CSV table of C-alpha atoms in Angstrom, one decimal:
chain,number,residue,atom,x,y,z
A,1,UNK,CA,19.0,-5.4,17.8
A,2,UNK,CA,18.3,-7.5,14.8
A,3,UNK,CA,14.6,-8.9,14.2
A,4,UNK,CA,14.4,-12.4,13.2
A,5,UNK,CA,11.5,-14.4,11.5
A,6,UNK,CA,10.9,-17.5,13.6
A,7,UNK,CA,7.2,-18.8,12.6
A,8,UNK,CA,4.8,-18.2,9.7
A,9,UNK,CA,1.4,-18.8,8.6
A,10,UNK,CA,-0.5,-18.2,4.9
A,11,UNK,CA,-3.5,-19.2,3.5
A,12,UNK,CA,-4.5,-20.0,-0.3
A,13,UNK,CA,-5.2,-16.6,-1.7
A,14,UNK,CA,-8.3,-16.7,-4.0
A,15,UNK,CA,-12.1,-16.4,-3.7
A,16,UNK,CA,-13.3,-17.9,-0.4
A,17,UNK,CA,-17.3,-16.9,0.1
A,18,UNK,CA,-17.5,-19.0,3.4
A,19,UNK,CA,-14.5,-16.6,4.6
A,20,UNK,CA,-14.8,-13.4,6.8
A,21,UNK,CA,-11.7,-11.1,7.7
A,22,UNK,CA,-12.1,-12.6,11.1
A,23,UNK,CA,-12.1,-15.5,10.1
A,24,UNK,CA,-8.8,-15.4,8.3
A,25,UNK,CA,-7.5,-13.5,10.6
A,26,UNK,CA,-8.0,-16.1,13.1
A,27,UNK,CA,-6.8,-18.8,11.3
A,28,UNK,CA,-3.3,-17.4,10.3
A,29,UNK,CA,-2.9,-16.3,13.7
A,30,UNK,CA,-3.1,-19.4,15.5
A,31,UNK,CA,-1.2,-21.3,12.7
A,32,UNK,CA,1.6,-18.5,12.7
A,33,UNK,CA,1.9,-19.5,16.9
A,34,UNK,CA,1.5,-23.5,16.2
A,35,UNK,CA,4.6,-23.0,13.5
A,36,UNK,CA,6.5,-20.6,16.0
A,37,UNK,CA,6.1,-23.1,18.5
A,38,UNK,CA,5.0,-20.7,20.8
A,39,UNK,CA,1.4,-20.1,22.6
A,40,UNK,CA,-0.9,-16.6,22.8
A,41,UNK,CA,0.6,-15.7,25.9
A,42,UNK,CA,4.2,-15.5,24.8
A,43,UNK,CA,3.3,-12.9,22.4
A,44,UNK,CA,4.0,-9.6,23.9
A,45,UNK,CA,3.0,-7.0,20.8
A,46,UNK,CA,0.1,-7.7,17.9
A,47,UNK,CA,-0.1,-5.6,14.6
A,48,UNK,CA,-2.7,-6.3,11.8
A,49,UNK,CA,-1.9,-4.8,8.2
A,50,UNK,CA,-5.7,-4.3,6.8
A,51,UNK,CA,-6.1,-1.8,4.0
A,52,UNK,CA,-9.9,-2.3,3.7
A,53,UNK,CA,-10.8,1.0,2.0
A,54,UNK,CA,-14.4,-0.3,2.0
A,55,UNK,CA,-14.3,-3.6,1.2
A,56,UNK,CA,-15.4,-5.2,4.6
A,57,UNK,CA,-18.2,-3.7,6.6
A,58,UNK,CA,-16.2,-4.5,9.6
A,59,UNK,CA,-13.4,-1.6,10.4
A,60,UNK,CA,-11.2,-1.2,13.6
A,61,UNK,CA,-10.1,-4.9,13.2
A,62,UNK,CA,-7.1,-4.7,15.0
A,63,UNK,CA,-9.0,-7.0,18.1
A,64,UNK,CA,-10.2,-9.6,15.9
A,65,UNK,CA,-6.6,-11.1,16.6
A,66,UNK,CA,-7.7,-11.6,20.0
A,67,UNK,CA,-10.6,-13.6,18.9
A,68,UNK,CA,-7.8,-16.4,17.9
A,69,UNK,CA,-7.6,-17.0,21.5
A,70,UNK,CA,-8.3,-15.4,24.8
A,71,UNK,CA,-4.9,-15.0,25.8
A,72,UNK,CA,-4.5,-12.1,23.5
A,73,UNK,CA,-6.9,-10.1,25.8
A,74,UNK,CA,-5.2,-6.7,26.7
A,75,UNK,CA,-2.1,-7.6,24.9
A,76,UNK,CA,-1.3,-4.5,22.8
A,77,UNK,CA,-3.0,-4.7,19.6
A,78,UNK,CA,-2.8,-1.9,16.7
A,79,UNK,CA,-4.1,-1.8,13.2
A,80,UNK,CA,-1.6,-0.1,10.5
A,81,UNK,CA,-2.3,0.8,6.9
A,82,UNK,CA,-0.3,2.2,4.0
A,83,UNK,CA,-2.3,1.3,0.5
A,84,UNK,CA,-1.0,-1.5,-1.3
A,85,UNK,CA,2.2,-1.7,1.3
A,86,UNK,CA,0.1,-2.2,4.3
A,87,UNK,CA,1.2,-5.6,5.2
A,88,UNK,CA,5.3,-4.4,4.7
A,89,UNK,CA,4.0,-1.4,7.3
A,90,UNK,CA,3.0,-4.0,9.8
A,91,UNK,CA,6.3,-6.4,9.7
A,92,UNK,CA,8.2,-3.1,9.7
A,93,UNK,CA,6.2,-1.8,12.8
A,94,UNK,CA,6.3,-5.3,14.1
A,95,UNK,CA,10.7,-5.0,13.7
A,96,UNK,CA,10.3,-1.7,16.0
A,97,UNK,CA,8.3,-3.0,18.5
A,98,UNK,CA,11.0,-6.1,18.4
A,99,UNK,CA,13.8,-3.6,18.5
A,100,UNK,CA,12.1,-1.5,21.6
A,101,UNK,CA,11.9,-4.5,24.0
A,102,UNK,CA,9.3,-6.7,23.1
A,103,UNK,CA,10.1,-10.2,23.0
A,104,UNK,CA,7.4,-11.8,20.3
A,105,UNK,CA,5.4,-9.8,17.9
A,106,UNK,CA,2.4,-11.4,16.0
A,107,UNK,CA,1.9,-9.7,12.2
A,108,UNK,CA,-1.2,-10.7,10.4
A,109,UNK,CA,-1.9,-9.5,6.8
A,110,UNK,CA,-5.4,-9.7,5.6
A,111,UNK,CA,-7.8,-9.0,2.7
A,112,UNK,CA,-11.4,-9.2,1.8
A,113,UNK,CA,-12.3,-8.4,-1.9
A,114,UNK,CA,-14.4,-11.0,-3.7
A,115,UNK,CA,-17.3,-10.0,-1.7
A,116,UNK,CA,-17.4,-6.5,-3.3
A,117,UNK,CA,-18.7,-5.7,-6.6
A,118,UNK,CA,-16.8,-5.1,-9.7
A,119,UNK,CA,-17.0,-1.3,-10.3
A,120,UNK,CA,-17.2,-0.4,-6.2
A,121,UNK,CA,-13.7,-2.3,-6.3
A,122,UNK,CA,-12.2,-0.1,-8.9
A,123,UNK,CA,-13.4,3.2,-6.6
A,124,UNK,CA,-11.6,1.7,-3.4
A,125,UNK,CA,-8.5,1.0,-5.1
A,126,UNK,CA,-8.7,4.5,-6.5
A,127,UNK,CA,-9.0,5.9,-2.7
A,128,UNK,CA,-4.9,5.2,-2.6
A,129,UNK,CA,-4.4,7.4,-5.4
A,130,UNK,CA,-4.6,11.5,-5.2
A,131,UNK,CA,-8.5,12.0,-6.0
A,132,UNK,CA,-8.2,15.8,-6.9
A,133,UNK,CA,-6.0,14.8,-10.0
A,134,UNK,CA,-7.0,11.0,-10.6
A,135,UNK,CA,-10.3,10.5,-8.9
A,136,UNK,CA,-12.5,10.7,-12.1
A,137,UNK,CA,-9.8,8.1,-13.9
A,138,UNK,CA,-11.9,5.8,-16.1
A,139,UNK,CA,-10.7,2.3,-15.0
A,140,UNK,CA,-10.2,2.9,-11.6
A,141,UNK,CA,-6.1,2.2,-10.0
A,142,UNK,CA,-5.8,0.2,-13.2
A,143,UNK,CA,-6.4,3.5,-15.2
A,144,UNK,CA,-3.9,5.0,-13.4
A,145,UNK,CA,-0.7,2.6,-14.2
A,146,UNK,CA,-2.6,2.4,-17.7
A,147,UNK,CA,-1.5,6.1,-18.0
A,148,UNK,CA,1.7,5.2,-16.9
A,149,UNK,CA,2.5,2.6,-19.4
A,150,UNK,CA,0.8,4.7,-21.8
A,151,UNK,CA,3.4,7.8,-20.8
A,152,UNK,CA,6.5,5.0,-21.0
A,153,UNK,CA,5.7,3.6,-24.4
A,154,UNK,CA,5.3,7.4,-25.3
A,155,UNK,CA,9.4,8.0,-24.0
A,156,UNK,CA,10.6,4.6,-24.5
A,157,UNK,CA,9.1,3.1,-27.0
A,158,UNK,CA,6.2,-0.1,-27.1
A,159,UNK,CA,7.2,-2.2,-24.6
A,160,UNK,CA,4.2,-4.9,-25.1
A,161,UNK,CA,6.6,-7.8,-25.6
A,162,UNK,CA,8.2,-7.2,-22.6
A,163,UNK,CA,5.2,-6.5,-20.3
A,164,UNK,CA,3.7,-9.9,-22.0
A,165,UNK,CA,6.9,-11.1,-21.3
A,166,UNK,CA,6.6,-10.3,-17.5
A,167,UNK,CA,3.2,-11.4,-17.0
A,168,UNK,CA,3.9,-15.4,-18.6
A,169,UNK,CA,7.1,-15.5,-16.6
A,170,UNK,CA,5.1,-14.8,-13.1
A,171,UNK,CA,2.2,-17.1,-14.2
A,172,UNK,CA,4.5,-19.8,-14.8
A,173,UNK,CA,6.4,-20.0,-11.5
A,174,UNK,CA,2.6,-19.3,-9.6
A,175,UNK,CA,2.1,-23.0,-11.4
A,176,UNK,CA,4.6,-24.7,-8.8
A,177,UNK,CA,2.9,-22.1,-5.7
A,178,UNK,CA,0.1,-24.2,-3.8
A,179,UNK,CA,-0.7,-20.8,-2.0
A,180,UNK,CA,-1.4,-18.8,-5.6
A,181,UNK,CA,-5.1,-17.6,-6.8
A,182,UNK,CA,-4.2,-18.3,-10.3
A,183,UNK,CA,-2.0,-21.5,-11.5
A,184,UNK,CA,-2.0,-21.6,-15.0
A,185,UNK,CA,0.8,-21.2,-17.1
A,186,UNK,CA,-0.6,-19.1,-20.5
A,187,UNK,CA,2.6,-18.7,-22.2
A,188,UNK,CA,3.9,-15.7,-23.7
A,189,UNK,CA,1.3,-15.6,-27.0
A,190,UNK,CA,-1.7,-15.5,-24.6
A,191,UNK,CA,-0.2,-12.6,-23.0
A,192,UNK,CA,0.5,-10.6,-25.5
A,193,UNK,CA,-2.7,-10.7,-28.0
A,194,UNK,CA,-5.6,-9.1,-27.5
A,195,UNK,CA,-8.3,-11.8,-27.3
A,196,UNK,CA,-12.0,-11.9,-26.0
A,197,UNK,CA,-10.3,-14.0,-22.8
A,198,UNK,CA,-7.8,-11.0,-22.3
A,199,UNK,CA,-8.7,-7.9,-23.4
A,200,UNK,CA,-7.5,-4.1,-22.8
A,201,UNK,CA,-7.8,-2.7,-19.6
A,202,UNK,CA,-6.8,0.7,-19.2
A,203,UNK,CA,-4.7,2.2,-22.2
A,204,UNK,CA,-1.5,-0.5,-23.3
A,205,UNK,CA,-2.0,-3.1,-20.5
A,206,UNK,CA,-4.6,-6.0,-21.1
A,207,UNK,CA,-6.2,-7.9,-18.8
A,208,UNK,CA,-2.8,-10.5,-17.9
A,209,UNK,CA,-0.7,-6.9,-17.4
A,210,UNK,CA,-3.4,-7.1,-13.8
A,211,UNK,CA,-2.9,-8.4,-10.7
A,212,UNK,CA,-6.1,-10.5,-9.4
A,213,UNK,CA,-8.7,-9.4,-7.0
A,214,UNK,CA,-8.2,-11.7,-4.2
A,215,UNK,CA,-9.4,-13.0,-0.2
A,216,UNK,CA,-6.3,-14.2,1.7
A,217,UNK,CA,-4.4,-13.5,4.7
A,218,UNK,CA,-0.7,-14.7,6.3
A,219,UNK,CA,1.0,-13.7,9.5
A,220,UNK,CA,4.6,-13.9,10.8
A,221,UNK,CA,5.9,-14.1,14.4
A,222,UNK,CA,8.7,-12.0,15.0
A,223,UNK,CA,11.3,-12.3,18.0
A,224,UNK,CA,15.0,-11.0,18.4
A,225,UNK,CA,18.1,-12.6,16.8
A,226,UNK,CA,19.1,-13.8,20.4
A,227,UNK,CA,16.1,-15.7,21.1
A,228,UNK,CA,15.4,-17.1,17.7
A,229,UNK,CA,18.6,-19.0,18.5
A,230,UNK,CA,16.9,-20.9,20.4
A,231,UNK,CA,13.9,-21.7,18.3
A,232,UNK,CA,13.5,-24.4,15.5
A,233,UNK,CA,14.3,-22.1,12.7
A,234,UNK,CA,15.0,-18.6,11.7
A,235,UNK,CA,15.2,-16.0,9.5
A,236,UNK,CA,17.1,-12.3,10.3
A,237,UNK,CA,16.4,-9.3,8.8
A,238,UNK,CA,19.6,-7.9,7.4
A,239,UNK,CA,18.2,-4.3,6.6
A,240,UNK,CA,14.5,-2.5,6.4
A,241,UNK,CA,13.9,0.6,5.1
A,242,UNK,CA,10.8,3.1,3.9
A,243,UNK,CA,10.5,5.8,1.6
A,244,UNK,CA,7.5,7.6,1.4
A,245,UNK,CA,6.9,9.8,-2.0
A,246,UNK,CA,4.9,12.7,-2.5
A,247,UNK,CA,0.9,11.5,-3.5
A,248,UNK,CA,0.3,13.6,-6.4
A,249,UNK,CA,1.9,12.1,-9.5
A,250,UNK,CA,2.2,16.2,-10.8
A,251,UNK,CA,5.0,16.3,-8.1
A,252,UNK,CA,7.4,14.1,-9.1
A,253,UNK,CA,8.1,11.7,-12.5
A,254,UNK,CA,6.3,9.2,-12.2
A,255,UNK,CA,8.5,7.1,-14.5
A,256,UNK,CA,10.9,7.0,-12.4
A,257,UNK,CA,9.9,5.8,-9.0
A,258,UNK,CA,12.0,7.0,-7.1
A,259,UNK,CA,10.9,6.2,-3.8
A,260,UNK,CA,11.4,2.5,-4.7
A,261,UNK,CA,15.2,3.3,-6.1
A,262,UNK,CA,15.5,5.3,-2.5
A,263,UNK,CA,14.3,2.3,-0.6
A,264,UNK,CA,16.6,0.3,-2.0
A,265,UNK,CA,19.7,2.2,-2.1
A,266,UNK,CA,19.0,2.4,1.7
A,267,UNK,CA,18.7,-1.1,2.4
A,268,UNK,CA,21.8,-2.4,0.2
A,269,UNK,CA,23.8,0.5,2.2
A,270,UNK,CA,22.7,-0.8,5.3
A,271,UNK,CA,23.4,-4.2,4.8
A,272,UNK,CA,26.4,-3.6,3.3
A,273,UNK,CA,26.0,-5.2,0.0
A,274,UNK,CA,25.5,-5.0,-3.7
A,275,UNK,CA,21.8,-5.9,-5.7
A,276,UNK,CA,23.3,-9.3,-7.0
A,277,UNK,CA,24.5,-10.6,-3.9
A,278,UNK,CA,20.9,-10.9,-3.7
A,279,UNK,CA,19.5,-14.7,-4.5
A,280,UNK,CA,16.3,-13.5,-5.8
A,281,UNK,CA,13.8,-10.7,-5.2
A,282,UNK,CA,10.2,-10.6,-4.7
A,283,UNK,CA,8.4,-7.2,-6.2
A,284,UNK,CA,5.5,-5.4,-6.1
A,285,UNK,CA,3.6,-6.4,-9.7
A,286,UNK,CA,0.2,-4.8,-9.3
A,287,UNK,CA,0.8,-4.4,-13.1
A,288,UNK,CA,3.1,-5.4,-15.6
A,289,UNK,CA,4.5,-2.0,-16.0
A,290,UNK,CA,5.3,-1.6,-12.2
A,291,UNK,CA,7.6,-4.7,-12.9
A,292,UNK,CA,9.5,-3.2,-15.6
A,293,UNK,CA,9.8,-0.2,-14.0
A,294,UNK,CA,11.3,-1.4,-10.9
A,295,UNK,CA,13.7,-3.3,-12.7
A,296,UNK,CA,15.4,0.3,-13.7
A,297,UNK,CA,14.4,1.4,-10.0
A,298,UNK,CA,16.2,-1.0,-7.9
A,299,UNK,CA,19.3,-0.8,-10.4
A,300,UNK,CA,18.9,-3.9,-12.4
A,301,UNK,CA,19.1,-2.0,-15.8
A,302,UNK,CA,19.2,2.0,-16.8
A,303,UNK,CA,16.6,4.0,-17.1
A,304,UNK,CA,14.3,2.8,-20.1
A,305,UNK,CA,16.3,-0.6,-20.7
A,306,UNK,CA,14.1,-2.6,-18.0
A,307,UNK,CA,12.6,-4.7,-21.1
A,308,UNK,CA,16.7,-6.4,-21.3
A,309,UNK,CA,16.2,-7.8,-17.9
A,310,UNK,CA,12.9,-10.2,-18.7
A,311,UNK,CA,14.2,-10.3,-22.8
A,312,UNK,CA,17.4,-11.8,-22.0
A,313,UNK,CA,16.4,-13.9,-19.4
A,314,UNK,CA,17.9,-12.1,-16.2
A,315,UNK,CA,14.7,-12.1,-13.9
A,316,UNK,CA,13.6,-15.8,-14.9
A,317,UNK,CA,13.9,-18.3,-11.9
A,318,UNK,CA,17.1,-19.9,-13.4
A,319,UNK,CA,18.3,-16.1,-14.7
A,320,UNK,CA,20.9,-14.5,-13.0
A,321,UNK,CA,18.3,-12.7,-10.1
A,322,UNK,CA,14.8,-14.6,-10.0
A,323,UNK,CA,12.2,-12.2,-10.0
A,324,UNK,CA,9.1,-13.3,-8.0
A,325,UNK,CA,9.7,-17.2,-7.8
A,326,UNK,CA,6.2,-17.1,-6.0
A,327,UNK,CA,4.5,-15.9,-9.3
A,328,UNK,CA,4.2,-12.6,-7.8
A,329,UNK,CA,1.2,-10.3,-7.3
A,330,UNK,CA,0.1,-12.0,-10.8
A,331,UNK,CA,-0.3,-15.1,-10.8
A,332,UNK,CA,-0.2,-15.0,-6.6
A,333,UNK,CA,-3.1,-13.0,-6.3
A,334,UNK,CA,-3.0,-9.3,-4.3
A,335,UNK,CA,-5.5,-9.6,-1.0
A,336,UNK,CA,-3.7,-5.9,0.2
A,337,UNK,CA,-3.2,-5.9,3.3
A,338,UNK,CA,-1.6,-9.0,3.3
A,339,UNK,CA,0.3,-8.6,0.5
A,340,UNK,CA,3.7,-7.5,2.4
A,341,UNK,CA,3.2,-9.9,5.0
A,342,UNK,CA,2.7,-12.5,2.2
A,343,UNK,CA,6.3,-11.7,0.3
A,344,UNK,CA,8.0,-12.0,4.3
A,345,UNK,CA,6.6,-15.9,3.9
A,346,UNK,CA,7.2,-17.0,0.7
A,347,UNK,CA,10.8,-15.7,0.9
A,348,UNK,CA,11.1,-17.0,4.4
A,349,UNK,CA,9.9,-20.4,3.2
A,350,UNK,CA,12.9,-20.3,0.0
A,351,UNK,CA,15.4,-19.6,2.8
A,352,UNK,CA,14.6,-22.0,5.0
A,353,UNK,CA,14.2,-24.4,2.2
A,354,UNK,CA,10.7,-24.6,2.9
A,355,UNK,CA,9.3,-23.6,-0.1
A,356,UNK,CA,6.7,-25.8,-1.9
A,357,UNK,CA,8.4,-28.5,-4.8
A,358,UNK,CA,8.9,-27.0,-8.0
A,359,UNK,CA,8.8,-23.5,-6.1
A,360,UNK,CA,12.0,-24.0,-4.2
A,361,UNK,CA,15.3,-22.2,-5.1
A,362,UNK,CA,18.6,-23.6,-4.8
A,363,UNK,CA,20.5,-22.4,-1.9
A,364,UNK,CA,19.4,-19.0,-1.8
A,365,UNK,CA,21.0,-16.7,0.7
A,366,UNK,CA,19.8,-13.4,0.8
A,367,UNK,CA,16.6,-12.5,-0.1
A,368,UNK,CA,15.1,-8.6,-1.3
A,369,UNK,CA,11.7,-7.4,-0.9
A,370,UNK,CA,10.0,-4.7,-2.4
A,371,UNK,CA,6.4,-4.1,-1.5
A,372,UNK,CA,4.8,-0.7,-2.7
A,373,UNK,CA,1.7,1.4,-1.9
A,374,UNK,CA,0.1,3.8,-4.3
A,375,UNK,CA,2.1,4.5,-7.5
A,376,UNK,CA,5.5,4.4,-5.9
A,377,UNK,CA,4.1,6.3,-3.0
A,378,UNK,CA,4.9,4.3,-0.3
A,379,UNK,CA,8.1,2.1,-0.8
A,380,UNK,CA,9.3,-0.8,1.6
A,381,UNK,CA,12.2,-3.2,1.0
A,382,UNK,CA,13.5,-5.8,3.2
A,383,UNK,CA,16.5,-8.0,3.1
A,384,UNK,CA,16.4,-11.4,4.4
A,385,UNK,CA,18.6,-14.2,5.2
A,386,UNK,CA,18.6,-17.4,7.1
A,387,UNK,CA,20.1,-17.3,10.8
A,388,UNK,CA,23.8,-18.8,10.8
């Protein structure tokens, strides 16, 4: 039974003091049902992608869905996490519970950070990485892909154009994204010098080589391909699939990500079709470097030759497959567990031809997703594409 996308809700991702979790939670929720066209009742399944890791007080959050209205009372209501892929976990647990009966699913996404201080956020982030080998990394998770960068530039050469390259491409198209924490457009040059505005981070990758520390939630409402006929718009999922890597970056090479090259060789298979019948792809860039990389990943260029794709144009939104039209995790901003749930909208809004002005594709048809957890640890990629 094919899963279908038939409402949506996202806030502005940012800094928002006078937010809670709850609060955003609430908010996307009942939005998500308004869109859908459908009321609490209807909804026979909730699942709430929160990483939190420490970053709100408040844990077991799953029931603050219900507190978007009473209907929701003894509905079933679970919490699911995965690191950075936590919001892809819920849609995909959301598809299951779609495919095992249930009739409407509710999947909220939703993130915290700005509330907690600088350093404690770098130790949190750090909890989704294998503390016996990286817990003492200077930097936190950004001293992590720092090393990884470092270890590419070692094998491949200095990619710095290209990472720069990357990060002005997804801050120009988070310009024409309402919904983004950060719309500015600062051009390659700002990107790639060192200044006092954007300095080194973690070994190669400088301060617009990160992804933002950012509030935000969105949610989806998810119902078979048989009823969303019947609803005012829809979107099918074409193929899902999950690969889950080893933790410890000893175990495997790290270069290569291979769970995300796994993911995606499982999706294409199942939905019968080739990477550029895709119309564009959004992709997990918590850094630069995990851009690039995933370019080799999903197949786009061989191993070590990702820098052609941004150099010559390939992965711009007019280039031959757009590359996070939304801005991305860059310019977008990266609230985690709503991250996954987040890249389901925006590419549900370019289907439908929904998107925001500016923002909008033309004619897209089928849509990939990559959302990962971890360094390449946990791997999710969806295909999407509008009901016929």
């Amino acid at each position: 039974m094919t899963a279908s996308i038939v409402g949506w809700a996202h806030t502005p991702f940012g800094k928002f003091d006078a937010e809670t979790v709850e609060s955003l939670v609430v908010r996307v929720a009942n939005e998500a049902l308004t869109d859908a066209g459908i009321s609490a009742g209807d909804v026979d399944e909730i699942v709430l992608g929160h990483f939190n890791a420490g970053f709100s007080q408040q844990d077991f959050t799953a029931s603050l869905v219900l507190q978007a209205d009473p209907q929701f009372r003894f509905k079933p209501a679970t919490r699911v996490e995965n690191a950075c892929a936590t919001g892809s976990a819920a849609v995909h647990q959301g598809i299951r519970a779609i495919q095992t009966g249930a009739k409407f699913v509710l999947v909220v996404g939703v993130e915290q950070m700005t509330k907690t201080p600088g350093p404690e956020i770098g130790r949190n982030l750090l909890r989704a990485s294998y503390l016996p080998e990286d817990g003492d990394t200077p930097g936190g998770f950004a001293g992590v892909f720092g090393k990884i960068a470092q270890a590419y530039f070692q094998k491949y050469g200095d990619q710095s154009d290209a990472l720069a390259l990357i990060a002005a491409k997804n801050h120009k198209n988070g310009v024409a994204n309402p919904y983004a924490q950060m719309r500015k457009d600062f051009g390659f040059e700002f990107c790639r010098a060192e200044s006092d505005k954007n300095p080194f981070v973690a070994g190669p990758l400088k301060r617009t080589d990160c992804s933002l520390v950012s509030d935000g939630a969105a949610a989806l409402v998810l119902t078979d391909s048989e009823t969303a006929k019947t609803m005012g718009k829809a979107v099918n999922f074409r193929a899902t699939a999950h690969a889950q890597d080893f933790l410890p970056m000893s175990k495997r090479d790290i270069l290569q990500f291979e769970g995300c090259t796994v993911a995606w060789q499982r999706a294409l298979e199942q939905a019968g079709a080739k990477l550029y019948d895709l119309s564009f792809v959004e992709t997990h860039d918590c850094f630069t470097v995990a851009e690039l990389i995933e370019y080799e990943a999903m197949g786009l260029t061989p191993r070590g030759q990702g820098a052609r794709a941004i150099k010559e144009g390939w992965t711009l939104k007019d280039g031959k497959l757009p590359i996070n039209p939304s801005g991305g995790l860059k310019a977008k901003g990266h609230p985690i567990g709503a991250t996954g749930v987040s890249m389901h909208v925006m590419s549900a809004m370019q289907l439908t031809g929904q998107a925001p002005e500016g923002m909008q594709l033309k004619n897209p048809e089928l849509a990939g997703i990559f959302n990962m957890g971890g360094a390449a640890v946990a791997n999710y990629v969806s295909l999407l594409e509008p009901a016929k």
